[in-house]
JSON list of C-alpha atoms in Angstrom, two decimals:
[
{"chain": "A", "resi": 207, "resn": "TRP", "atom": "CA", "xyz": [0.00, 0.00, 0.00]},
{"chain": "A", "resi": 208, "resn": "LYS", "atom": "CA", "xyz": [2.64, 2.48, 1.05]},
{"chain": "A", "resi": 209, "resn": "GLY", "atom": "CA", "xyz": [6.29, 1.63, 1.68]},
{"chain": "A", "resi": 210, "resn": "SER", "atom": "CA", "xyz": [6.38, -1.54, 3.78]},
{"chain": "A", "resi": 211, "resn": "ILE", "atom": "CA", "xyz": [2.72, -1.27, 4.81]},
{"chain": "A", "resi": 212, "resn": "LEU", "atom": "CA", "xyz": [0.59, -4.07, 3.37]},
{"chain": "A", "resi": 213, "resn": "GLN", "atom": "CA", "xyz": [-3.13, -3.77, 2.66]},
{"chain": "A", "resi": 214, "resn": "ALA", "atom": "CA", "xyz": [-5.77, -6.50, 2.70]},
{"chain": "A", "resi": 215, "resn": "ASN", "atom": "CA", "xyz": [-9.36, -6.06, 1.56]},
{"chain": "A", "resi": 216, "resn": "LEU", "atom": "CA", "xyz": [-11.62, -7.97, 3.96]},
{"chain": "A", "resi": 217, "resn": "THR", "atom": "CA", "xyz": [-14.93, -7.27, 2.23]},
{"chain": "A", "resi": 218, "resn": "GLY", "atom": "CA", "xyz": [-16.82, -10.36, 1.19]},
{"chain": "A", "resi": 219, "resn": "LEU", "atom": "CA", "xyz": [-15.04, -12.57, 3.72]},
{"chain": "A", "resi": 220, "resn": "GLY", "atom": "CA", "xyz": [-17.87, -12.46, 6.23]},
{"chain": "A", "resi": 221, "resn": "ILE", "atom": "CA", "xyz": [-15.61, -11.24, 9.02]},
{"chain": "A", "resi": 222, "resn": "GLN", "atom": "CA", "xyz": [-17.29, -9.35, 11.83]},
{"chain": "A", "resi": 223, "resn": "LEU", "atom": "CA", "xyz": [-14.75, -6.76, 12.90]},
{"chain": "A", "resi": 224, "resn": "GLY", "atom": "CA", "xyz": [-14.45, -5.91, 16.56]},
{"chain": "A", "resi": 225, "resn": "GLU", "atom": "CA", "xyz": [-14.35, -2.37, 17.88]},
{"chain": "A", "resi": 226, "resn": "LEU", "atom": "CA", "xyz": [-12.81, -0.41, 20.68]},
{"chain": "A", "resi": 227, "resn": "THR", "atom": "CA", "xyz": [-15.22, 0.36, 23.49]},
{"chain": "A", "resi": 228, "resn": "GLY", "atom": "CA", "xyz": [-15.18, 2.66, 26.48]},
{"chain": "A", "resi": 229, "resn": "THR", "atom": "CA", "xyz": [-14.40, 1.45, 29.96]},
{"chain": "A", "resi": 230, "resn": "PRO", "atom": "CA", "xyz": [-17.58, 0.55, 31.89]},
{"chain": "A", "resi": 231, "resn": "GLY", "atom": "CA", "xyz": [-16.02, 1.26, 35.29]},
{"chain": "A", "resi": 232, "resn": "LEU", "atom": "CA", "xyz": [-13.05, 0.85, 37.56]},
{"chain": "A", "resi": 233, "resn": "GLY", "atom": "CA", "xyz": [-11.43, -2.52, 37.15]},
{"chain": "A", "resi": 234, "resn": "GLN", "atom": "CA", "xyz": [-13.15, -3.06, 33.81]},
{"chain": "A", "resi": 235, "resn": "CYS", "atom": "CA", "xyz": [-10.63, -1.69, 31.34]},
{"chain": "A", "resi": 236, "resn": "GLU", "atom": "CA", "xyz": [-11.77, -3.71, 28.37]},
{"chain": "A", "resi": 237, "resn": "ASN", "atom": "CA", "xyz": [-12.49, -3.53, 24.68]},
{"chain": "A", "resi": 238, "resn": "ARG", "atom": "CA", "xyz": [-13.75, -5.73, 21.88]},
{"chain": "A", "resi": 239, "resn": "LYS", "atom": "CA", "xyz": [-11.24, -4.76, 19.24]},
{"chain": "A", "resi": 240, "resn": "SER", "atom": "CA", "xyz": [-9.95, -7.16, 16.62]},
{"chain": "A", "resi": 241, "resn": "ASP", "atom": "CA", "xyz": [-6.44, -8.35, 17.48]},
{"chain": "A", "resi": 242, "resn": "LEU", "atom": "CA", "xyz": [-3.89, -9.28, 14.85]},
{"chain": "A", "resi": 243, "resn": "TYR", "atom": "CA", "xyz": [-1.40, -12.11, 15.36]},
{"chain": "A", "resi": 244, "resn": "LEU", "atom": "CA", "xyz": [1.65, -13.00, 13.30]},
{"chain": "A", "resi": 245, "resn": "ASN", "atom": "CA", "xyz": [2.95, -16.52, 13.96]},
{"chain": "A", "resi": 246, "resn": "SER", "atom": "CA", "xyz": [1.00, -16.50, 17.25]},
{"chain": "A", "resi": 247, "resn": "ALA", "atom": "CA", "xyz": [2.63, -13.22, 18.41]},
{"chain": "A", "resi": 248, "resn": "LYS", "atom": "CA", "xyz": [0.22, -10.38, 19.10]},
{"chain": "A", "resi": 249, "resn": "MET", "atom": "CA", "xyz": [0.76, -7.27, 16.98]},
{"chain": "A", "resi": 250, "resn": "THR", "atom": "CA", "xyz": [0.17, -3.66, 18.09]},
{"chain": "A", "resi": 251, "resn": "LEU", "atom": "CA", "xyz": [-2.76, -1.48, 17.09]},
{"chain": "A", "resi": 252, "resn": "ALA", "atom": "CA", "xyz": [-1.25, 1.70, 15.57]},
{"chain": "A", "resi": 253, "resn": "ARG", "atom": "CA", "xyz": [-0.51, 4.18, 18.36]},
{"chain": "A", "resi": 254, "resn": "TYR", "atom": "CA", "xyz": [1.46, 7.23, 19.43]},
{"chain": "A", "resi": 255, "resn": "PRO", "atom": "CA", "xyz": [3.91, 7.17, 21.07]},
{"chain": "A", "resi": 256, "resn": "ASN", "atom": "CA", "xyz": [5.14, 3.84, 19.79]},
{"chain": "A", "resi": 257, "resn": "VAL", "atom": "CA", "xyz": [6.07, 0.99, 22.10]},
{"chain": "A", "resi": 258, "resn": "GLY", "atom": "CA", "xyz": [9.72, 1.42, 23.10]},
{"chain": "A", "resi": 259, "resn": "ALA", "atom": "CA", "xyz": [12.53, -0.70, 21.69]},
{"chain": "A", "resi": 260, "resn": "ASP", "atom": "CA", "xyz": [12.68, -2.39, 25.11]},
{"chain": "A", "resi": 261, "resn": "GLY", "atom": "CA", "xyz": [9.02, -3.40, 24.82]},
{"chain": "A", "resi": 262, "resn": "LEU", "atom": "CA", "xyz": [7.83, -0.88, 27.41]},
{"chain": "A", "resi": 263, "resn": "TRP", "atom": "CA", "xyz": [4.84, 1.33, 26.69]},
{"chain": "A", "resi": 264, "resn": "GLN", "atom": "CA", "xyz": [5.55, 5.00, 26.13]},
{"chain": "A", "resi": 265, "resn": "PHE", "atom": "CA", "xyz": [3.13, 7.75, 27.18]},
{"chain": "A", "resi": 266, "resn": "LEU", "atom": "CA", "xyz": [2.32, 11.42, 26.72]},
{"chain": "A", "resi": 267, "resn": "LEU", "atom": "CA", "xyz": [1.44, 13.68, 29.65]},
{"chain": "A", "resi": 268, "resn": "ALA", "atom": "CA", "xyz": [-1.61, 15.92, 29.57]},
{"chain": "A", "resi": 269, "resn": "GLU", "atom": "CA", "xyz": [-0.50, 19.53, 30.00]},
{"chain": "A", "resi": 270, "resn": "GLU", "atom": "CA", "xyz": [-3.95, 20.34, 31.31]},
{"chain": "A", "resi": 271, "resn": "GLY", "atom": "CA", "xyz": [-7.00, 18.22, 32.10]},
{"chain": "A", "resi": 272, "resn": "THR", "atom": "CA", "xyz": [-10.62, 18.94, 32.96]},
{"chain": "A", "resi": 273, "resn": "SER", "atom": "CA", "xyz": [-12.47, 18.35, 36.20]},
{"chain": "A", "resi": 274, "resn": "ALA", "atom": "CA", "xyz": [-15.48, 17.15, 34.21]},
{"chain": "A", "resi": 275, "resn": "GLY", "atom": "CA", "xyz": [-13.40, 14.72, 32.14]},
{"chain": "A", "resi": 276, "resn": "THR", "atom": "CA", "xyz": [-14.32, 16.37, 28.85]},
{"chain": "A", "resi": 277, "resn": "GLY", "atom": "CA", "xyz": [-10.85, 16.61, 27.36]},
{"chain": "A", "resi": 278, "resn": "LEU", "atom": "CA", "xyz": [-7.18, 17.48, 27.74]},
{"chain": "A", "resi": 279, "resn": "THR", "atom": "CA", "xyz": [-4.40, 19.64, 26.34]},
{"chain": "A", "resi": 280, "resn": "PHE", "atom": "CA", "xyz": [-1.57, 17.86, 24.55]},
{"chain": "A", "resi": 281, "resn": "PRO", "atom": "CA", "xyz": [2.09, 19.02, 24.49]},
{"chain": "A", "resi": 282, "resn": "ALA", "atom": "CA", "xyz": [3.03, 21.94, 22.22]},
{"chain": "A", "resi": 283, "resn": "ASN", "atom": "CA", "xyz": [5.71, 19.96, 20.38]},
{"chain": "A", "resi": 284, "resn": "LEU", "atom": "CA", "xyz": [2.96, 17.75, 18.90]},
{"chain": "A", "resi": 285, "resn": "SER", "atom": "CA", "xyz": [0.99, 20.54, 17.24]},
{"chain": "A", "resi": 286, "resn": "ALA", "atom": "CA", "xyz": [2.16, 19.45, 13.78]},
{"chain": "A", "resi": 287, "resn": "LYS", "atom": "CA", "xyz": [0.41, 16.11, 14.27]},
{"chain": "A", "resi": 288, "resn": "ALA", "atom": "CA", "xyz": [-2.98, 17.66, 15.02]},
{"chain": "A", "resi": 289, "resn": "GLY", "atom": "CA", "xyz": [-3.99, 17.85, 11.37]},
{"chain": "A", "resi": 290, "resn": "ASN", "atom": "CA", "xyz": [-3.49, 14.14, 10.84]},
{"chain": "A", "resi": 291, "resn": "TRP", "atom": "CA", "xyz": [-5.21, 13.29, 14.11]},
{"chain": "A", "resi": 292, "resn": "SER", "atom": "CA", "xyz": [-8.26, 15.37, 13.24]},
{"chain": "A", "resi": 293, "resn": "ALA", "atom": "CA", "xyz": [-8.65, 13.39, 10.01]},
{"chain": "A", "resi": 294, "resn": "GLU", "atom": "CA", "xyz": [-8.79, 10.04, 11.82]},
{"chain": "A", "resi": 295, "resn": "LYS", "atom": "CA", "xyz": [-12.11, 8.19, 11.57]},
{"chain": "A", "resi": 296, "resn": "ASP", "atom": "CA", "xyz": [-12.13, 6.57, 15.00]},
{"chain": "A", "resi": 297, "resn": "LEU", "atom": "CA", "xyz": [-9.36, 7.89, 17.23]},
{"chain": "A", "resi": 298, "resn": "TRP", "atom": "CA", "xyz": [-9.12, 6.73, 20.86]},
{"chain": "A", "resi": 299, "resn": "LEU", "atom": "CA", "xyz": [-7.00, 7.43, 23.92]},
{"chain": "A", "resi": 300, "resn": "HIS", "atom": "CA", "xyz": [-5.89, 4.92, 26.51]},
{"chain": "A", "resi": 301, "resn": "GLY", "atom": "CA", "xyz": [-4.76, 6.49, 29.75]},
{"chain": "A", "resi": 302, "resn": "TYR", "atom": "CA", "xyz": [-4.57, 6.73, 33.51]},
{"chain": "A", "resi": 303, "resn": "TRP", "atom": "CA", "xyz": [-6.90, 9.68, 33.99]},
{"chain": "A", "resi": 304, "resn": "LYS", "atom": "CA", "xyz": [-6.92, 10.24, 37.74]},
{"chain": "A", "resi": 305, "resn": "TYR", "atom": "CA", "xyz": [-4.88, 7.58, 39.49]},
{"chain": "A", "resi": 306, "resn": "ASP", "atom": "CA", "xyz": [-1.81, 5.89, 38.09]},
{"chain": "A", "resi": 307, "resn": "TRP", "atom": "CA", "xyz": [-3.36, 2.46, 38.60]},
{"chain": "A", "resi": 308, "resn": "ALA", "atom": "CA", "xyz": [-6.82, 3.04, 37.10]},
{"chain": "A", "resi": 309, "resn": "ASP", "atom": "CA", "xyz": [-6.76, 3.06, 33.30]},
{"chain": "A", "resi": 310, "resn": "GLY", "atom": "CA", "xyz": [-9.42, 3.21, 30.61]},
{"chain": "A", "resi": 311, "resn": "TYR", "atom": "CA", "xyz": [-10.21, 3.90, 26.97]},
{"chain": "A", "resi": 312, "resn": "VAL", "atom": "CA", "xyz": [-11.98, 7.05, 25.76]},
{"chain": "A", "resi": 313, "resn": "ARG", "atom": "CA", "xyz": [-12.98, 8.03, 22.24]},
{"chain": "A", "resi": 314, "resn": "VAL", "atom": "CA", "xyz": [-11.75, 11.33, 20.79]},
{"chain": "A", "resi": 315, "resn": "ALA", "atom": "CA", "xyz": [-14.66, 13.53, 19.71]},
{"chain": "A", "resi": 316, "resn": "GLY", "atom": "CA", "xyz": [-12.55, 16.34, 18.28]},
{"chain": "A", "resi": 317, "resn": "VAL", "atom": "CA", "xyz": [-9.03, 17.72, 17.80]},
{"chain": "A", "resi": 318, "resn": "ASN", "atom": "CA", "xyz": [-8.27, 21.45, 17.99]},
{"chain": "A", "resi": 319, "resn": "ALA", "atom": "CA", "xyz": [-4.82, 22.38, 16.71]},
{"chain": "A", "resi": 320, "resn": "THR", "atom": "CA", "xyz": [-5.02, 25.97, 17.93]},
{"chain": "A", "resi": 321, "resn": "SER", "atom": "CA", "xyz": [-5.80, 25.16, 21.55]},
{"chain": "A", "resi": 322, "resn": "ARG", "atom": "CA", "xyz": [-3.92, 21.83, 21.36]},
{"chain": "A", "resi": 323, "resn": "SER", "atom": "CA", "xyz": [-6.96, 20.11, 22.80]},
{"chain": "A", "resi": 324, "resn": "LEU", "atom": "CA", "xyz": [-8.44, 16.65, 22.47]},
{"chain": "A", "resi": 325, "resn": "SER", "atom": "CA", "xyz": [-12.11, 16.53, 23.41]},
{"chain": "A", "resi": 326, "resn": "ILE", "atom": "CA", "xyz": [-13.60, 13.30, 24.74]},
{"chain": "A", "resi": 327, "resn": "ASP", "atom": "CA", "xyz": [-16.83, 11.73, 23.52]},
{"chain": "A", "resi": 328, "resn": "PRO", "atom": "CA", "xyz": [-19.31, 11.95, 26.44]},
{"chain": "A", "resi": 329, "resn": "LYS", "atom": "CA", "xyz": [-20.46, 8.43, 25.57]},
{"chain": "A", "resi": 330, "resn": "THR", "atom": "CA", "xyz": [-17.05, 7.12, 26.67]},
{"chain": "A", "resi": 331, "resn": "PRO", "atom": "CA", "xyz": [-16.17, 9.13, 29.80]},
{"chain": "A", "resi": 332, "resn": "PRO", "atom": "CA", "xyz": [-12.89, 8.52, 31.63]},
{"chain": "A", "resi": 333, "resn": "VAL", "atom": "CA", "xyz": [-12.78, 6.54, 34.86]},
{"chain": "A", "resi": 334, "resn": "TYR", "atom": "CA", "xyz": [-13.87, 8.85, 37.73]},
{"chain": "A", "resi": 335, "resn": "ASN", "atom": "CA", "xyz": [-15.10, 11.36, 35.10]},
{"chain": "A", "resi": 336, "resn": "VAL", "atom": "CA", "xyz": [-11.98, 13.49, 35.38]},
{"chain": "A", "resi": 337, "resn": "VAL", "atom": "CA", "xyz": [-8.72, 14.07, 33.50]},
{"chain": "A", "resi": 338, "resn": "MET", "atom": "CA", "xyz": [-5.92, 15.26, 35.76]},
{"chain": "A", "resi": 339, "resn": "LYS", "atom": "CA", "xyz": [-3.01, 17.46, 34.75]},
{"chain": "A", "resi": 340, "resn": "ASN", "atom": "CA", "xyz": [-0.04, 15.23, 33.86]},
{"chain": "A", "resi": 341, "resn": "ALA", "atom": "CA", "xyz": [-2.30, 12.21, 33.34]},
{"chain": "A", "resi": 342, "resn": "ARG", "atom": "CA", "xyz": [-0.37, 9.75, 31.18]},
{"chain": "A", "resi": 343, "resn": "PHE", "atom": "CA", "xyz": [-1.96, 8.52, 27.97]},
{"chain": "A", "resi": 344, "resn": "TYR", "atom": "CA", "xyz": [-1.33, 7.48, 24.38]},
{"chain": "A", "resi": 345, "resn": "LEU", "atom": "CA", "xyz": [-3.34, 7.78, 21.16]},
{"chain": "A", "resi": 346, "resn": "VAL", "atom": "CA", "xyz": [-4.47, 4.54, 19.56]},
{"chain": "A", "resi": 347, "resn": "ASN", "atom": "CA", "xyz": [-6.35, 3.32, 16.48]},
{"chain": "A", "resi": 348, "resn": "ALA", "atom": "CA", "xyz": [-4.68, 5.89, 14.22]},
{"chain": "A", "resi": 349, "resn": "LEU", "atom": "CA", "xyz": [-3.82, 5.15, 10.59]},
{"chain": "A", "resi": 350, "resn": "SER", "atom": "CA", "xyz": [-1.58, 8.23, 10.52]},
{"chain": "A", "resi": 351, "resn": "GLU", "atom": "CA", "xyz": [0.53, 6.65, 13.27]},
{"chain": "A", "resi": 352, "resn": "LEU", "atom": "CA", "xyz": [1.03, 3.34, 11.48]},
{"chain": "A", "resi": 353, "resn": "ASP", "atom": "CA", "xyz": [4.78, 3.79, 11.21]},
{"chain": "A", "resi": 354, "resn": "THR", "atom": "CA", "xyz": [6.67, 0.93, 12.80]},
{"chain": "A", "resi": 355, "resn": "ASP", "atom": "CA", "xyz": [7.12, -2.82, 12.39]},
{"chain": "A", "resi": 356, "resn": "GLY", "atom": "CA", "xyz": [4.44, -4.93, 14.01]},
{"chain": "A", "resi": 357, "resn": "GLU", "atom": "CA", "xyz": [1.71, -2.27, 13.93]},
{"chain": "A", "resi": 358, "resn": "TYR", "atom": "CA", "xyz": [-1.65, -2.59, 12.21]},
{"chain": "A", "resi": 359, "resn": "TYR", "atom": "CA", "xyz": [-4.81, -0.59, 11.62]},
{"chain": "A", "resi": 360, "resn": "LEU", "atom": "CA", "xyz": [-8.33, -1.68, 10.71]},
{"chain": "A", "resi": 361, "resn": "ASP", "atom": "CA", "xyz": [-10.61, 0.56, 8.68]},
{"chain": "A", "resi": 362, "resn": "ARG", "atom": "CA", "xyz": [-13.87, -0.90, 9.97]},
{"chain": "A", "resi": 363, "resn": "THR", "atom": "CA", "xyz": [-16.01, 1.15, 7.59]},
{"chain": "A", "resi": 364, "resn": "GLN", "atom": "CA", "xyz": [-14.23, 0.06, 4.42]},
{"chain": "A", "resi": 365, "resn": "GLU", "atom": "CA", "xyz": [-13.22, -3.33, 5.89]},
{"chain": "A", "resi": 366, "resn": "VAL", "atom": "CA", "xyz": [-9.56, -2.92, 5.04]},
{"chain": "A", "resi": 367, "resn": "LEU", "atom": "CA", "xyz": [-6.59, -4.13, 7.10]},
{"chain": "A", "resi": 368, "resn": "TYR", "atom": "CA", "xyz": [-3.28, -2.23, 7.02]},
{"chain": "A", "resi": 369, "resn": "PHE", "atom": "CA", "xyz": [-0.25, -4.00, 8.44]},
{"chain": "A", "resi": 370, "resn": "GLN", "atom": "CA", "xyz": [3.45, -3.23, 8.65]},
{"chain": "A", "resi": 371, "resn": "PRO", "atom": "CA", "xyz": [5.02, -6.65, 9.21]},
{"chain": "A", "resi": 372, "resn": "PRO", "atom": "CA", "xyz": [8.40, -7.02, 10.93]},
{"chain": "A", "resi": 373, "resn": "GLY", "atom": "CA", "xyz": [11.07, -6.76, 8.29]},
{"chain": "A", "resi": 374, "resn": "GLY", "atom": "CA", "xyz": [8.64, -5.15, 5.85]},
{"chain": "A", "resi": 375, "resn": "LYS", "atom": "CA", "xyz": [7.32, -8.32, 4.24]},
{"chain": "A", "resi": 376, "resn": "LEU", "atom": "CA", "xyz": [5.63, -11.64, 4.90]},
{"chain": "A", "resi": 377, "resn": "ALA", "atom": "CA", "xyz": [6.95, -15.08, 4.07]},
{"chain": "A", "resi": 378, "resn": "GLU", "atom": "CA", "xyz": [4.75, -17.79, 2.55]},
{"chain": "A", "resi": 379, "resn": "SER", "atom": "CA", "xyz": [5.14, -19.78, 5.75]},
{"chain": "A", "resi": 380, "resn": "ASP", "atom": "CA", "xyz": [3.90, -16.92, 7.97]},
{"chain": "A", "resi": 381, "resn": "SER", "atom": "CA", "xyz": [0.57, -17.32, 9.72]},
{"chain": "A", "resi": 382, "resn": "VAL", "atom": "CA", "xyz": [-1.57, -14.18, 10.08]},
{"chain": "A", "resi": 383, "resn": "VAL", "atom": "CA", "xyz": [-4.71, -14.39, 12.24]},
{"chain": "A", "resi": 384, "resn": "LEU", "atom": "CA", "xyz": [-7.29, -11.71, 12.93]},
{"chain": "A", "resi": 385, "resn": "SER", "atom": "CA", "xyz": [-9.29, -12.52, 16.06]},
{"chain": "A", "resi": 386, "resn": "ASN", "atom": "CA", "xyz": [-12.28, -10.94, 17.80]},
{"chain": "A", "resi": 387, "resn": "LEU", "atom": "CA", "xyz": [-12.24, -13.45, 20.63]},
{"chain": "A", "resi": 388, "resn": "THR", "atom": "CA", "xyz": [-12.01, -12.39, 24.25]},
{"chain": "A", "resi": 389, "resn": "THR", "atom": "CA", "xyz": [-12.45, -15.91, 25.57]},
{"chain": "A", "resi": 390, "resn": "VAL", "atom": "CA", "xyz": [-11.82, -18.97, 23.39]},
{"chain": "A", "resi": 391, "resn": "ILE", "atom": "CA", "xyz": [-13.34, -21.66, 25.59]},
{"chain": "A", "resi": 392, "resn": "SER", "atom": "CA", "xyz": [-15.97, -20.93, 28.23]},
{"chain": "A", "resi": 393, "resn": "ALA", "atom": "CA", "xyz": [-17.55, -23.58, 30.44]},
{"chain": "A", "resi": 394, "resn": "SER", "atom": "CA", "xyz": [-19.64, -23.12, 33.56]},
{"chain": "A", "resi": 395, "resn": "GLY", "atom": "CA", "xyz": [-21.75, -25.43, 35.71]},
{"chain": "A", "resi": 396, "resn": "GLY", "atom": "CA", "xyz": [-21.17, -28.49, 33.56]},
{"chain": "A", "resi": 397, "resn": "ALA", "atom": "CA", "xyz": [-19.81, -31.98, 34.06]},
{"chain": "A", "resi": 398, "resn": "GLY", "atom": "CA", "xyz": [-17.84, -34.57, 32.15]},
{"chain": "A", "resi": 399, "resn": "VAL", "atom": "CA", "xyz": [-15.89, -32.13, 29.99]},
{"chain": "A", "resi": 400, "resn": "HIS", "atom": "CA", "xyz": [-12.25, -33.02, 29.35]},
{"chain": "A", "resi": 401, "resn": "LEU", "atom": "CA", "xyz": [-9.76, -31.01, 27.32]},
{"chain": "A", "resi": 402, "resn": "GLU", "atom": "CA", "xyz": [-6.45, -32.58, 26.48]},
{"chain": "A", "resi": 403, "resn": "GLY", "atom": "CA", "xyz": [-3.52, -31.56, 24.29]},
{"chain": "A", "resi": 404, "resn": "LEU", "atom": "CA", "xyz": [-5.16, -28.45, 22.90]},
{"chain": "A", "resi": 405, "resn": "ARG", "atom": "CA", "xyz": [-3.38, -25.24, 21.95]},
{"chain": "A", "resi": 406, "resn": "VAL", "atom": "CA", "xyz": [-5.73, -22.47, 23.04]},
{"chain": "A", "resi": 407, "resn": "GLN", "atom": "CA", "xyz": [-4.84, -19.01, 21.79]},
{"chain": "A", "resi": 408, "resn": "PHE", "atom": "CA", "xyz": [-5.96, -15.76, 20.16]},
{"chain": "A", "resi": 409, "resn": "GLY", "atom": "CA", "xyz": [-8.14, -14.59, 23.05]},
{"chain": "A", "resi": 410, "resn": "SER", "atom": "CA", "xyz": [-7.61, -10.98, 24.14]},
{"chain": "A", "resi": 411, "resn": "GLY", "atom": "CA", "xyz": [-8.67, -11.74, 27.71]},
{"chain": "A", "resi": 412, "resn": "THR", "atom": "CA", "xyz": [-8.69, -15.13, 29.40]},
{"chain": "A", "resi": 413, "resn": "ASN", "atom": "CA", "xyz": [-8.35, -17.86, 26.79]},
{"chain": "A", "resi": 414, "resn": "VAL", "atom": "CA", "xyz": [-10.18, -20.35, 29.02]},
{"chain": "A", "resi": 415, "resn": "GLU", "atom": "CA", "xyz": [-12.95, -19.61, 31.52]},
{"chain": "A", "resi": 416, "resn": "TRP", "atom": "CA", "xyz": [-13.69, -22.67, 33.68]},
{"chain": "A", "resi": 417, "resn": "GLN", "atom": "CA", "xyz": [-16.16, -22.25, 36.52]},
{"chain": "A", "resi": 418, "resn": "ASN", "atom": "CA", "xyz": [-17.98, -24.71, 38.77]},
{"chain": "A", "resi": 419, "resn": "MET", "atom": "CA", "xyz": [-17.14, -27.70, 36.58]},
{"chain": "A", "resi": 420, "resn": "THR", "atom": "CA", "xyz": [-17.39, -31.22, 38.04]},
{"chain": "A", "resi": 421, "resn": "ASP", "atom": "CA", "xyz": [-15.79, -34.46, 36.84]},
{"chain": "A", "resi": 422, "resn": "SER", "atom": "CA", "xyz": [-13.93, -32.35, 34.26]},
{"chain": "A", "resi": 423, "resn": "SER", "atom": "CA", "xyz": [-10.28, -31.70, 33.45]},
{"chain": "A", "resi": 424, "resn": "ILE", "atom": "CA", "xyz": [-7.80, -29.68, 31.42]},
{"chain": "A", "resi": 425, "resn": "VAL", "atom": "CA", "xyz": [-4.66, -31.68, 30.73]},
{"chain": "A", "resi": 426, "resn": "GLY", "atom": "CA", "xyz": [-1.60, -30.88, 28.63]},
{"chain": "A", "resi": 427, "resn": "CYS", "atom": "CA", "xyz": [-3.05, -27.77, 27.05]},
{"chain": "A", "resi": 428, "resn": "GLN", "atom": "CA", "xyz": [-1.15, -24.63, 26.20]}
]
């Protein structure tokens, strides 16, 4: 598509694409986005700042927040990016809005380059309904920030996948999986269920949920 970014048209494949969702409440930082895997390794939804070379997440700090949780001011050195951000179809923020242990996703309703502000969709309010000064966050789900190996972006409207594979290309032996699953296997209140030798993967949450099962077992699975 552009440089080392590959493009795949998903229309006609019958794939139901997942979507980012707001955080229902404290302790429920969750989403239903589609996750991309290359050879069983989870790829990164296009974001800014990028994940560091050491694998650690990098963050921005809000110069100013709002007591009502309606938005924030981003650093002045990022003003040049505002034009690209404002053109994004479905831009989100993931951050720690009040406390540094309580995170959540919020959808960006608007970008103002002049005031360097990001306004938050009231349908996806931050945890505690506040954005503190110096709250750490990053932008995510941004095609304009698809700029490093291992990142991907899904245009859910046009059903197109953009992916920058490690090394800039895919081999014929590579396995690429797009998954909407949060849980792969879920069992509750049953009996006589035995799983053995299975490889359970591609769930964004807990791959296996196993509750109140009797005369049942999970053996040799990974």
